[in-house]
Structures are given as C-alpha cells and as structure tokens.
Short mmCIF file of C-alpha atoms in Angstrom, two decimals:
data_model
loop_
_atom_site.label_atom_id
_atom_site.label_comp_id
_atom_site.label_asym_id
_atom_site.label_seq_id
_atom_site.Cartn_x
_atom_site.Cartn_y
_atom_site.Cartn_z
CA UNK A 120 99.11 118.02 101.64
CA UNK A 121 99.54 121.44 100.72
CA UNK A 122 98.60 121.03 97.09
CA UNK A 123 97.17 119.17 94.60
CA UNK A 124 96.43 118.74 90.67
CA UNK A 125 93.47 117.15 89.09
CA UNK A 126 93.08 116.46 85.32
CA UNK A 127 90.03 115.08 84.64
CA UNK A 128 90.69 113.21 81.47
CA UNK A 129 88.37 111.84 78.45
CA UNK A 130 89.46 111.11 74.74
CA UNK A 131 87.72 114.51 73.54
CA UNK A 132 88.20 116.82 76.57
CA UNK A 133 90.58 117.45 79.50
CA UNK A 134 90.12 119.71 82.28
CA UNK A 135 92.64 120.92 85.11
CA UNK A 136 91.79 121.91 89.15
CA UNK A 137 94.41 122.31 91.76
CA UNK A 138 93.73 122.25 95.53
CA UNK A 139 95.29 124.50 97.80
CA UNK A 140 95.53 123.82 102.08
CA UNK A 141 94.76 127.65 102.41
CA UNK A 142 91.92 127.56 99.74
CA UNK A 143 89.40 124.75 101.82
CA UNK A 144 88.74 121.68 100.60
CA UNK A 145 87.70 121.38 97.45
CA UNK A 146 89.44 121.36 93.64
CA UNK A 147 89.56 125.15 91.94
CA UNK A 148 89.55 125.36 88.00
CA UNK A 149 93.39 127.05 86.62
CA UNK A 150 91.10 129.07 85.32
CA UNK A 151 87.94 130.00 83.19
CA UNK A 152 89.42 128.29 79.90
CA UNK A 153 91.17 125.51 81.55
CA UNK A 154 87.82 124.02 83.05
CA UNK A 155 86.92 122.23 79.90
CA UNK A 156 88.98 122.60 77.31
CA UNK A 157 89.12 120.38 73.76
CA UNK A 158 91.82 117.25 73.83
CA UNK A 159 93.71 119.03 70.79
CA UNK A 160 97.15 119.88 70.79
CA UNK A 161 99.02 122.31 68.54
CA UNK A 162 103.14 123.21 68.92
CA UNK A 163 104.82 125.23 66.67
CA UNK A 164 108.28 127.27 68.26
CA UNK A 165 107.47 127.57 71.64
CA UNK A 166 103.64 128.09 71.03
CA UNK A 167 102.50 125.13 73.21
CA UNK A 168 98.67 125.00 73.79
CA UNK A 169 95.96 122.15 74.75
CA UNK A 170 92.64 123.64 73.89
CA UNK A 171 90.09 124.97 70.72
CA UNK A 172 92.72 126.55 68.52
CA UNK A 173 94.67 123.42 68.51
CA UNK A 174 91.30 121.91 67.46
CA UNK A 175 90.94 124.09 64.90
CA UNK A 176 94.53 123.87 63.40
CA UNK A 177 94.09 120.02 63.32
CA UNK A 178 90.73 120.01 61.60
CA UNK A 179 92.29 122.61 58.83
CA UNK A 180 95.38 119.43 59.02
CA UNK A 181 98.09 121.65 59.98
CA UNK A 182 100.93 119.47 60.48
CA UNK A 183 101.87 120.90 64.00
CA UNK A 184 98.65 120.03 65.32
CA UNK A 185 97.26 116.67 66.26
CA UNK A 186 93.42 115.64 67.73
CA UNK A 187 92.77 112.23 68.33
CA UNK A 188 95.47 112.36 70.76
CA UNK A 189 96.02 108.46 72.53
CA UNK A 190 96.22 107.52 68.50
CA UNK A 191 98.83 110.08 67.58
CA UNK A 192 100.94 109.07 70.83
CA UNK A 193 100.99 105.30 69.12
CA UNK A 194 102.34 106.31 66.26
CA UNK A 195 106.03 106.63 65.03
CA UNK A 196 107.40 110.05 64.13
CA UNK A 197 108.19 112.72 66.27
CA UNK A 198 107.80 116.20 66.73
CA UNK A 199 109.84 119.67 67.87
CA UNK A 200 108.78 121.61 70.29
CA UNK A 201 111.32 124.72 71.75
CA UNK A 202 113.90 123.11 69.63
CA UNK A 203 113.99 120.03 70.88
CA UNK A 204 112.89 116.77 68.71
CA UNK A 205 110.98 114.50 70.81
CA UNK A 206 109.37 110.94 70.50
CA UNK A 207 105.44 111.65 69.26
CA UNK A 208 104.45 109.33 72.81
CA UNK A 209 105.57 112.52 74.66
CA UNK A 210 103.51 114.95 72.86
CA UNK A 211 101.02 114.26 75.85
CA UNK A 212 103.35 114.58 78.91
CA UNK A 213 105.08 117.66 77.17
CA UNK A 214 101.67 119.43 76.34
CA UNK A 215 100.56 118.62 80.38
CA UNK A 216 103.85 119.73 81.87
CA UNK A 217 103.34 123.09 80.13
CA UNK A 218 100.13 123.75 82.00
CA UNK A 219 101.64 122.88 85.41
CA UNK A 220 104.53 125.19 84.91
CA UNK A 221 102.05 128.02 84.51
CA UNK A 222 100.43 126.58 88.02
CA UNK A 223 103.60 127.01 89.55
CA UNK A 224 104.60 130.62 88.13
CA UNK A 225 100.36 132.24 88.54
CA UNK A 226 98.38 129.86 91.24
CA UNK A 227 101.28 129.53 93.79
CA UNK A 228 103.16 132.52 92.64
CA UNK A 229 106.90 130.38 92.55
CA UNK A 230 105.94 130.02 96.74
CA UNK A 231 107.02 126.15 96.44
CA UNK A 232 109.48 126.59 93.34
CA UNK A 233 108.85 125.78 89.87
CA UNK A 234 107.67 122.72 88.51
CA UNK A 235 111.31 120.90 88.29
CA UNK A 236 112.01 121.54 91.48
CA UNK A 237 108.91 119.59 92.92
CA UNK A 238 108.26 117.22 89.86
CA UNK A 239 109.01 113.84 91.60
CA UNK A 240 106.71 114.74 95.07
CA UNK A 241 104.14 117.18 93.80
CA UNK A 242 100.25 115.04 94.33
CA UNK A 243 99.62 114.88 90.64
CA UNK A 244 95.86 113.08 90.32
CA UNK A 245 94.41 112.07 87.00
CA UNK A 246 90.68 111.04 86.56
CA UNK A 247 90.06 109.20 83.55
CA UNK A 248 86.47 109.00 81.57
CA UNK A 249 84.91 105.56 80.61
CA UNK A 250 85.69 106.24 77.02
CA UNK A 251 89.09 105.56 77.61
CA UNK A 252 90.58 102.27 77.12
CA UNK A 253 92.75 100.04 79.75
CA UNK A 254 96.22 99.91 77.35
CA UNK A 255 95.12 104.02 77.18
CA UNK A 256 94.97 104.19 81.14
CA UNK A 257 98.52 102.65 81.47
CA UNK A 258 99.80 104.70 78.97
CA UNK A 259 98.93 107.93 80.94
CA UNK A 260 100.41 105.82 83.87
CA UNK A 261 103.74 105.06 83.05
CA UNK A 262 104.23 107.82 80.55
CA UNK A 263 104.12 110.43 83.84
CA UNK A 264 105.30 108.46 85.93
CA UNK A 265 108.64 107.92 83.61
CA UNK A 266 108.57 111.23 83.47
CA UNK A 267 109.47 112.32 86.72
CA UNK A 268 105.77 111.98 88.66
CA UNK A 269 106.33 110.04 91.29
CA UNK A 270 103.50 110.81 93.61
CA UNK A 271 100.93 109.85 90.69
CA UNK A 272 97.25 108.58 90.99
CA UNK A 273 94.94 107.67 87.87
CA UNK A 274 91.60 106.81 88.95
CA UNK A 275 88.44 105.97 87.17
CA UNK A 276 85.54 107.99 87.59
CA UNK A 277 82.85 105.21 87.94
CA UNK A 278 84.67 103.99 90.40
CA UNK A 279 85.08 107.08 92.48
CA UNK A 280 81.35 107.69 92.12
CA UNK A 281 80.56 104.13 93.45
CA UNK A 282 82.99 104.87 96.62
CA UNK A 283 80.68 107.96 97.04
CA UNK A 284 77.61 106.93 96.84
CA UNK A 285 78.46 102.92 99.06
CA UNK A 286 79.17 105.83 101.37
CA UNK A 287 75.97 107.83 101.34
CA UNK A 288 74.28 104.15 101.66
CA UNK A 289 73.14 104.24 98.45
CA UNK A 290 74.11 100.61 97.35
CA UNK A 291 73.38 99.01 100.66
CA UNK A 292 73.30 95.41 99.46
CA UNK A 293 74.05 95.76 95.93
CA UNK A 294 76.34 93.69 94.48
CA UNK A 295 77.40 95.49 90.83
CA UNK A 296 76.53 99.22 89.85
CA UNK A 297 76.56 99.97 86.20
CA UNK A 298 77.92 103.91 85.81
CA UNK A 299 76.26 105.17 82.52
CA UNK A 300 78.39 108.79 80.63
CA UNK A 301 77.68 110.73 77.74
CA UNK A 302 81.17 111.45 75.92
CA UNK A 303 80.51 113.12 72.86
CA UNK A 304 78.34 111.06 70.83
CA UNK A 305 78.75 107.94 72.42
CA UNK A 306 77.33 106.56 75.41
CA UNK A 307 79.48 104.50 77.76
CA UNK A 308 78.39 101.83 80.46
CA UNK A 309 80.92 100.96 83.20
CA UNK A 310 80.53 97.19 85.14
CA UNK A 311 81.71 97.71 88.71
CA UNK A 312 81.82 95.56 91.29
CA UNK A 313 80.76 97.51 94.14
CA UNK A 314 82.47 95.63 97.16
CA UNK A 315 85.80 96.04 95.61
CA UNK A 316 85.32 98.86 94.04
CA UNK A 317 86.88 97.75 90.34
CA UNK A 318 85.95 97.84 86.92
CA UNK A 319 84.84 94.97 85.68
CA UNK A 320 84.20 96.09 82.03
CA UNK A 321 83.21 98.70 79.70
CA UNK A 322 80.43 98.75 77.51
CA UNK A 323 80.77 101.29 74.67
CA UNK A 324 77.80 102.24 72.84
CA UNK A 325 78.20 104.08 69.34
CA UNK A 326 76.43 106.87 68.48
CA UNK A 327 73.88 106.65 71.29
CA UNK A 328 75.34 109.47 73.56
CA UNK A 329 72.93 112.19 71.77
CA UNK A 330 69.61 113.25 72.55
CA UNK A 331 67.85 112.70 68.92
CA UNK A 332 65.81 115.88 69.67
CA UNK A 333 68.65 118.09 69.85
CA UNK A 334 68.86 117.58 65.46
CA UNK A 335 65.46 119.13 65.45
CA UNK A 336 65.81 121.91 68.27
CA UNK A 337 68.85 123.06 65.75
CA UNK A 338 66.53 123.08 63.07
CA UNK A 339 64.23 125.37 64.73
CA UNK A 340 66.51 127.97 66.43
CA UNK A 341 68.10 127.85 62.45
CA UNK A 342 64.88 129.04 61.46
CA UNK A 343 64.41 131.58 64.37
CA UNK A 344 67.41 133.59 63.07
CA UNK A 345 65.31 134.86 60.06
CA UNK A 346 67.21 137.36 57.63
CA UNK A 347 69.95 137.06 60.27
CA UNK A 348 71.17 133.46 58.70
CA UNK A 349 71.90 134.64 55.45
CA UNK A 350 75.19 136.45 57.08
CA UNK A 351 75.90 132.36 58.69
CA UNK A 352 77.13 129.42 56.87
CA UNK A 353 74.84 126.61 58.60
CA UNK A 354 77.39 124.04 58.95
CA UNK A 355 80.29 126.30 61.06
CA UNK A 356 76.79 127.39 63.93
CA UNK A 357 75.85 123.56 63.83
CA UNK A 358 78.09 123.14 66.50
CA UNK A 359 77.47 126.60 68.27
CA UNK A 360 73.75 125.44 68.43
CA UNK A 361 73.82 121.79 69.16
CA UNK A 362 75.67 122.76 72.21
CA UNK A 363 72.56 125.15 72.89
CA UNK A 364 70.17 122.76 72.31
CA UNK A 365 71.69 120.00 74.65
CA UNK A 366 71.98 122.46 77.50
CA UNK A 367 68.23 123.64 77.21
CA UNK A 368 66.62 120.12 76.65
CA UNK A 369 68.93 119.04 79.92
CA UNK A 370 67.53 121.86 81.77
CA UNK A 371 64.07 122.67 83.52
CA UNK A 372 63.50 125.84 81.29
CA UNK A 373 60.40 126.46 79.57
CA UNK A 374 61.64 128.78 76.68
CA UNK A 375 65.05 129.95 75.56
CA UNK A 376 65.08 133.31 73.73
CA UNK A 377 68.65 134.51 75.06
CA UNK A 378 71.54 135.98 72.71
CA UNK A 379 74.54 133.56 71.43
CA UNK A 380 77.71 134.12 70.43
CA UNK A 381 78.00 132.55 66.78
CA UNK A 382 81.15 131.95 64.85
CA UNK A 383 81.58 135.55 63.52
CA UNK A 384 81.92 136.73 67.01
CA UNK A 385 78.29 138.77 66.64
CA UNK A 386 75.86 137.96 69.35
CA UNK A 387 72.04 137.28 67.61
CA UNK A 388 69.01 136.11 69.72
CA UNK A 389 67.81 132.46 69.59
CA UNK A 390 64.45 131.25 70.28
CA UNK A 391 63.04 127.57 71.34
CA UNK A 392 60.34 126.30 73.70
CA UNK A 393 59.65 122.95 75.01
CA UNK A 394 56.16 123.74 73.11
CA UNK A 395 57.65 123.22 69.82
CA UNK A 396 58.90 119.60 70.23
CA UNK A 397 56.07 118.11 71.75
CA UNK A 398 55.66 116.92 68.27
CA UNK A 399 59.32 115.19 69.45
CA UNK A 400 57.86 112.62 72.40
CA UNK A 401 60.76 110.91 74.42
CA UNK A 402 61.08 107.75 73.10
CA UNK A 403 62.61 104.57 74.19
CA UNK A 404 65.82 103.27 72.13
CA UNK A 405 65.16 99.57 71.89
CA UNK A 406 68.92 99.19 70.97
CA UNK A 407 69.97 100.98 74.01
CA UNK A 408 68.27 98.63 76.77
CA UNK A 409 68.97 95.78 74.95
CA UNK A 410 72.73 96.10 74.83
CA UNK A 411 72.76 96.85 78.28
CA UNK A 412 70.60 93.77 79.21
CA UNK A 413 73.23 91.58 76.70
CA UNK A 414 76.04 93.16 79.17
CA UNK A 415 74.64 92.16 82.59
CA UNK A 416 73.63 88.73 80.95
CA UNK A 417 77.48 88.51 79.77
CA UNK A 418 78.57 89.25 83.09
CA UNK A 419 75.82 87.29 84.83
CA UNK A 420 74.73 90.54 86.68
CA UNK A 421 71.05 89.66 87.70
CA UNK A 422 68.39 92.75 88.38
CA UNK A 423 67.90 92.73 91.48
CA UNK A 424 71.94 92.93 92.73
CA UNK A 425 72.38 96.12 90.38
CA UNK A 426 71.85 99.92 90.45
CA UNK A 427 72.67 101.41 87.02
CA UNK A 428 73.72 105.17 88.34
CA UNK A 429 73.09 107.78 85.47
CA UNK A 430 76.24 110.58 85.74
CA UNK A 431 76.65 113.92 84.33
CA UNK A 432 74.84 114.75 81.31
CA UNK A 433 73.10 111.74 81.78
CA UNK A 434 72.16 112.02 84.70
CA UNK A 435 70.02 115.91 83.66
CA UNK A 436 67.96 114.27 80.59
CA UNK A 437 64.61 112.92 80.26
CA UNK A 438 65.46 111.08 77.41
CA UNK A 439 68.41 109.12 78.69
CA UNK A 440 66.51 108.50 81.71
CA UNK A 441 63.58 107.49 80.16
CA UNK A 442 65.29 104.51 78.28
CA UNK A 443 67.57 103.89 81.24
CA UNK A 444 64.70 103.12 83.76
CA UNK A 445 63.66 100.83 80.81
CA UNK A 446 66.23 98.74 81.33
CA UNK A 447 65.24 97.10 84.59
CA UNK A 448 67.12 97.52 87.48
CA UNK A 449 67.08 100.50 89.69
CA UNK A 450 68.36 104.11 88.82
CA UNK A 451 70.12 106.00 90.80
CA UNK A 452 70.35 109.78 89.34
CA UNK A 453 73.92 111.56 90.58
CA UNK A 454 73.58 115.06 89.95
CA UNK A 455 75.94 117.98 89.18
CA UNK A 456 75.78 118.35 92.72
CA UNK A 457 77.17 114.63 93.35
CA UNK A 458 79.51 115.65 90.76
CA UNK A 459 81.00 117.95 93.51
CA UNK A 460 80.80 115.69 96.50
CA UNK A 461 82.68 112.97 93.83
CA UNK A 462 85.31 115.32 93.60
CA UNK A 463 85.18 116.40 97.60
CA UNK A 464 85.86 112.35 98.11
CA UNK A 465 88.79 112.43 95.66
CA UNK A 466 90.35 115.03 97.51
CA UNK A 467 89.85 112.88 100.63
CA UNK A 468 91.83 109.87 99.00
CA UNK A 469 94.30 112.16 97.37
CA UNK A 470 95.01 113.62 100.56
CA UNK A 471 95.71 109.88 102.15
CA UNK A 472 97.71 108.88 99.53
CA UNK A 473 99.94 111.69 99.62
CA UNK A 474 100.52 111.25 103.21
CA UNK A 475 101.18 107.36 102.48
CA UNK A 476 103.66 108.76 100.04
CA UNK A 477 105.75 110.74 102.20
CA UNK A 478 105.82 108.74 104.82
CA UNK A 479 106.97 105.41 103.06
CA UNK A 480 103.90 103.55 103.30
CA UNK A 481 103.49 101.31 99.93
CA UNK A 482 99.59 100.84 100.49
CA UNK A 483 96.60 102.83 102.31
CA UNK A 484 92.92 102.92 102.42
CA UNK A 485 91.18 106.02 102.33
CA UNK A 486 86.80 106.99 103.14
CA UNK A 487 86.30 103.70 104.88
CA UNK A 488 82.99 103.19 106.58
CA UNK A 489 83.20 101.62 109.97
CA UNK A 490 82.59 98.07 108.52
CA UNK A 491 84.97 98.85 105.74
CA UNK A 492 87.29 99.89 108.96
CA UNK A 493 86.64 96.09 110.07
CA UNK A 494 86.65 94.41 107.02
CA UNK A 495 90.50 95.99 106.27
CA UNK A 496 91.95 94.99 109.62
CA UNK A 497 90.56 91.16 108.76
CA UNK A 498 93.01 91.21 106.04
CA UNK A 499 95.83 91.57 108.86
CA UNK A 500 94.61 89.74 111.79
CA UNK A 501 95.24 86.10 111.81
CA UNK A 502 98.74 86.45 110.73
CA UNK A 503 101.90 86.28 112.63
CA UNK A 504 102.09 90.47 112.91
CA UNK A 505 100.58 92.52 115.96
CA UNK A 506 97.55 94.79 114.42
CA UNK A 507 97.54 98.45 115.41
CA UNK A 508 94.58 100.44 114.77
CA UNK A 509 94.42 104.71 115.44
CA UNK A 510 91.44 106.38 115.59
CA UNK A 511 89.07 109.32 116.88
CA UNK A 512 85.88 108.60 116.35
CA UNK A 513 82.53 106.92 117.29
CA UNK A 514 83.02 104.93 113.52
CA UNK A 515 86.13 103.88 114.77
CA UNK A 516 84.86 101.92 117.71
CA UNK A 517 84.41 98.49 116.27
CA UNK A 518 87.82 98.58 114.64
CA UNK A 519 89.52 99.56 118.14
CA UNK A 520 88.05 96.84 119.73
CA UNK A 521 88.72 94.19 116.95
CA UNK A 522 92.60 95.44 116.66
CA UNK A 523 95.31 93.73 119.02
CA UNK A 524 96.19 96.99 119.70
CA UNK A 525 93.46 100.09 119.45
CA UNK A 526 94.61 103.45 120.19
CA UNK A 527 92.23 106.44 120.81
CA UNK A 528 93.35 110.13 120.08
CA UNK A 529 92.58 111.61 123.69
CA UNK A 530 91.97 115.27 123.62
CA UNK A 531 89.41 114.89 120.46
CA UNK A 532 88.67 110.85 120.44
CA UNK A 533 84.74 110.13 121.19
CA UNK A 534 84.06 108.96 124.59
CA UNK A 535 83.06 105.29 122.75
CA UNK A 536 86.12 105.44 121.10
CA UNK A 537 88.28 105.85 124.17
CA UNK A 538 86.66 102.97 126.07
CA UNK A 539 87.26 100.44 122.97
CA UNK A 540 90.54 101.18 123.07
CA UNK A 541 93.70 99.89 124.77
CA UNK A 542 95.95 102.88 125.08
CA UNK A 543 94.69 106.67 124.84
CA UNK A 544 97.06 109.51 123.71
CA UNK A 545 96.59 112.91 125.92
CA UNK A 546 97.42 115.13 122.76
CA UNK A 547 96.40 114.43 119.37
CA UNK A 548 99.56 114.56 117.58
CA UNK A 549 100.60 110.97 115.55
CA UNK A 550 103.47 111.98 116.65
CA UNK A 551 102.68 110.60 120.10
CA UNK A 552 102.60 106.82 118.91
CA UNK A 553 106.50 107.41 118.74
CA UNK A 554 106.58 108.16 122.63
CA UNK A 555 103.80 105.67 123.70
CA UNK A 556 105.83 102.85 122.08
CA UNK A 557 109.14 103.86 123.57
CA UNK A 558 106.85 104.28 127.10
CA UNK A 559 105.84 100.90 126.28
CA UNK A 560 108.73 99.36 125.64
CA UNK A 561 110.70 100.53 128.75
CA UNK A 562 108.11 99.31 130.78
CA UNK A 563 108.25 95.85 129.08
CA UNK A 564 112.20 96.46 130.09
CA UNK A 565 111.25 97.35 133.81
CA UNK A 566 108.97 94.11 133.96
CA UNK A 567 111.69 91.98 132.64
CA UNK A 568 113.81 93.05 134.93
CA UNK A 569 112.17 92.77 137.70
CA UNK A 570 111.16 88.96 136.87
CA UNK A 571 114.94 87.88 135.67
CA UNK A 572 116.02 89.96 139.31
CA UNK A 573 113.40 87.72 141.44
CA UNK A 574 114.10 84.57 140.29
CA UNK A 575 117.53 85.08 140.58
CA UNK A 576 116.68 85.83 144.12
CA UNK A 577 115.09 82.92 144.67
CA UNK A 578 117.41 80.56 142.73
CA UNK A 579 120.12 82.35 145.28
CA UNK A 580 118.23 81.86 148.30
CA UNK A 581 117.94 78.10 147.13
CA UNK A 582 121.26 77.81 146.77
CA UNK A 583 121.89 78.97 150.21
CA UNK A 584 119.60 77.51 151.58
CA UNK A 585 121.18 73.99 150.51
CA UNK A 586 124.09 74.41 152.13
CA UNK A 587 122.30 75.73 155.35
CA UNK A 588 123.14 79.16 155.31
CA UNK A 589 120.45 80.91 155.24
CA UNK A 590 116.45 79.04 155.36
CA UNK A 591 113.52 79.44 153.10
#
C-alpha cells in the first residue's frame, strides 16, 4: 500500500491523516487545522470548507452553511456548489472529496495523479465515533462508495480498540468489553462482544459527557481576568474557557496561570489551581452507574465476563473514572498513548485489506494472534477444499501444522516455523507459491506417469505371457 486516508469521524468533529510507504508506519495529520476540525460545512461559489468558519456561518443561520450534518443530508432540498445543483445527501461526499483533492495536489505533490484518476482504488478508511448511529454508518457507506470509493473501510472505534487491546492480552477471558467516549456533552457506552469483535449496542447517555467542575473552573478563571473582562462579553469566552478548563482538570498540573487566546484575538493570562476546587470533591453520578448496570442487565452481561475500557477524554479524568470504577466490573484505562497504538493497528488492517483488494480476494483477516490463526483455518477445514496456510513466524507454528498444506517463508521463516511446515520457499517472495505449485504439479504429472507406464508394463507382459511369449 503506498497510501492511505483516515477520517476519523463523530457527529460534532472530523479529522483527516494519510499514511505514506516512505513516511513509516503510522497516520500523519493533512495538517495543523485538519487534525480536529468542527463537523460544519459552509459552500458558497467555489468557497468549499469543513471546519470553524462553517460553524460560525451556521450558528449566525447563513443559508449556505449547515451543522448538524447526518440531519441536513436527510433532508430534501439541494444545494450549489461551483455551479452545479446537487442533491443535499451529497453535501457530505462533496465537502470530503474537496479535502482529498488538496491531498493529492500538497501531500503527494500530483506523484500518483489527482484524485479522479485514483478515486475507485485509492485505501480510503473511515473511523466512526460511538455517537453515531447504525442507519448514519451506512449512510457514510454507500454514499462513498456510490461515489466512486471502491477500496472503502468504515470501522468503529470500540471495536478497533478491543482488537488492540485482545492483542496486548488485556481481555484474556473476557467475554464483552464495554468502550466508554466523551463526545461533546454526552457520554457514550459501546456493548462489544469481544470474541467477534462486533457491536452489540450503544448506550447513549445525555448530558453526562461533562466534568460538572469544569462550570465552576470557568467561573473562577472569569473572575481571574479582573478589569480585563470588561473588554469580553462572557458568553462568546464561555467556550474559549470551558475548553481550558477540561484540558487542565484532565491533566496532572497543579496550577494554570498561562496566556489564552480569547475571541478578540488578544492573548490575557488565566489563572486556576487544583487548590481552588477542593471545595468541588469528585463525586459519584448515581445516574451514570445505574444506566450502565440497566445496560449489561439488558444484555445479560454479568460482572465478572466484562472490562468496561475508559477511551480518550475519558480515559485522562478523575471524575469519569471515579464513577466508572463504581460501576462494578473492571476498568481498563487506554491512554492517549493507546490512542496511537489503536491507530498503528488500523494501519495494520488497512494495509491487509488493501492488498485483499487488489488482488481479488473478497474476504481477509488481519492482527490475528496465533490462536486467532487457528481458530480462522477451523472455519475452512472440514470442508471439501484443500487448506493452505503461509507463514514466517514462531506464531505461525500451530496454524502450519493444523493446515493440509503449511508453507514456511525460507530465508526469514523461524526455525519452528519451518519444521511445522510441509513445503519451505528458499526466497521470500509470495510470488514463489506460483512456482512451488507448478513444481508440484509436474511432479504429480511425473508420478502419474510413471504409475499409468508400469502397469501398462505389466498388463503387457501379462498379455504375453498368456500366449507364451515371453514368462513372468
């Protein structure tokens, strides 16, 4: 795979990262701005742009800008955009494509083309939040993939995390993981089923996706400002500061007294220390661990087969954490840094599923453990077809020997891999398999013919030897 595209996708935010074979492995931001940018989108001409100003423009109701986007795409109506009137379920696709014809013309520099040009094979990934619904996830589905993305993946990013972690033996013998975001100010609970690695369903939780400290850390770095206010109109900095706030209470500082950049584009200094809301206690949310308890009890989920796995902001706050250990089961805290090694994984998949793509194949699996490895080739063996299995390393030794077939990749194959298998190619190049089966198949030829050439031997000498011309 030479590149990539990620859009990590919620209902409020959207974010794009492209990979690169000359780059290493791992997903770079577009850019600064493009990292996290609002789920607003404003066209007007050919002014096309996902991001704050579109924000903006919608909250001040200019007609040609929408928020709320999956809502706007269900309604009827349409929209122009470089002179062209389109259906308002494109606005999306449209908005998306724009961004990936700037990848084309500043990351690669036109190296592969423009976008049209590699539209249907281009690896085009989306990873969707918890906040957004299943008829929402098809919709981003088919919409690209009618329009021209072929070589599409939409993922959920529970799931992904529970791949991870089964990996990392984390959820040895757990049976469901509950994956608990913070999307604005809502808190969201996935269900997953951790052998299969599925969704099982999605708990939404209104209004509880806010520390309820952060109202009273704005109150105080309000009152910090001094004379300074009087220039600010408290309700355009709420924003500004509650952003502040969240950061510092999710962070191990004692104090903040640092400058920020208000609405007027004036930098003032901002004070607040963990000493001023000790009068603010962490305190546990009755509502909170008993709608989660409701949800396992729905789903029959008992305690002791679950690991509720707090994620991103979640995962950095006393106070979620707090009322999430109060729940019962165990908690599993993924850091920013597992936030990384969830997107390292993804790259591993995307990477097998673009292969799978290119080569024809209509299903893969991708970051199996070595009794995932086992478990996959049970779904073949049995049946009336011969099971191959390839593989390199010391993980790949069970499957080898379970396979009818297990091939080990010579030059770099594990010396336990080699001996489990049956054949053993000198240079590790795939490409091999294509000469080992022909290699195989004369010899089958060879073997046939030497068996169809003795017995006709003997059935001659027989036949001789009946009417006494020659003797046994």
């Amino acid at each position: 795979m030479k590149y990539a595209v990620l859009i990590e996708l919620s209902r409020s935010r959207l974010s794009f990262r492209y990979y690169r074979d000359d780059a290493g492995r791992f997903f770079l931001p577009f850019d600064e701005k493009s990292e996290s940018l609002p789920l607003a989108i404003y066209c007007q001409g050919n002014d096309l742009q996902i991001g704050q100003y579109a924000l903006e423009e919608a909250e001040k109701h200019n007609p040609c800008a929408w928020k709320d986007i999956f809502d706007v795409v269900k309604q009827k109506g349409n929209f122009v955009c470089r002179g062209i009137t389109m259906g308002m379920n494109e606005l999306l696709l449209v908005a998306v494509k724009k961004y990936l014809d700037d990848f084309f013309d500043r990351i690669l520099v036109r190296a592969k083309g423009g976008l049209e040009a590699n539209i249907s094979s281009m690896p085009l990934i989306f990873l969707l939040h918890s906040d957004i619904e299943i008829n929402d996830r098809l919709f981003v589905r088919k919409s690209f993939y009618d329009g021209g993305f072929v070589n599409l993946a939409v993922w959920d990013f529970g799931s992904e995390i529970v791949k991870r972690l089964c990996g990392e033996h984390k959820l040895d013998r757990k049976k469901y993981a509950l994956t608990v975001f913070a999307e604005g100010s809502n808190l969201y609970v996935d269900a997953i089923d951790v052998k299969q690695k599925t969704i099982l369903r999605t708990l939404p939780l209104q209004g509880k996706g806010v520390d309820p400290r952060i109202d009273y850390a704005v109150d105080l770095m309000w009152q910090s400002l001094g004379y300074q206010s009087y220039a600010l109109v408290r309700e355009n900095e709420t924003d500004i500061l509650r952003r502040v706030a969240a950061t510092f209470l999710q962070s191990s500082r004692i104090e903040f007294n640092d400058p920020v950049v208000f609405s007027d584009g004036v930098e003032r200094i901002v004070y607040l220390s963990r000493n001023q809301l000790e009068g603010r206690s962490v305190g546990i949310d009755v509502a909170i661990r008993g709608s989660i308890q409701n949800f396992m009890s729905q789903l029959n989920i008992a305690e002791q087969d679950c690991a509720i796995i707090a994620c991103g902001a979640v995962s950095a706050s006393d106070y979620f954490l707090t009322n999430l250990r109060n729940v019962g089961p165990e908690v599993i805290v993924d850091s920013d840094n597992g936030y990384q090694k969830t997107l390292a994984s993804i790259l591993n998949e995307a990477i097998a599923k673009d292969v799978a793509f290119k080569v024809g194949l209509s299903e893969y699996k991708a970051s199996l453990l070595p009794q995932d490895k086992v478990y996959a080739l049970d779904e073949y063996l049995g049946s009336d077809n011969v099971v191959c299995f390839v593989g390199d390393g010391i993980n790949d030794a069970p499957a080898l020997m379970k396979a009818d077939i297990g091939i080990s990749m010579g030059a770099l194959g594990s010396d336990a891999a080699i001996e489990a298998s049956d054949i053993v190619l000198m240079h590790d190049n795939l490409g091999s398999l294509i000469n080992a089966k022909m290699i195989a198949k004369k010899t089958m030829r060879i073997v046939y013919e030497n068996i169809v050439f003795a017995l006709l031997v003997k059935v001659l000498i027989l036949i001789l030897s009946a009417f006494g011309i020659t003797n046994m």
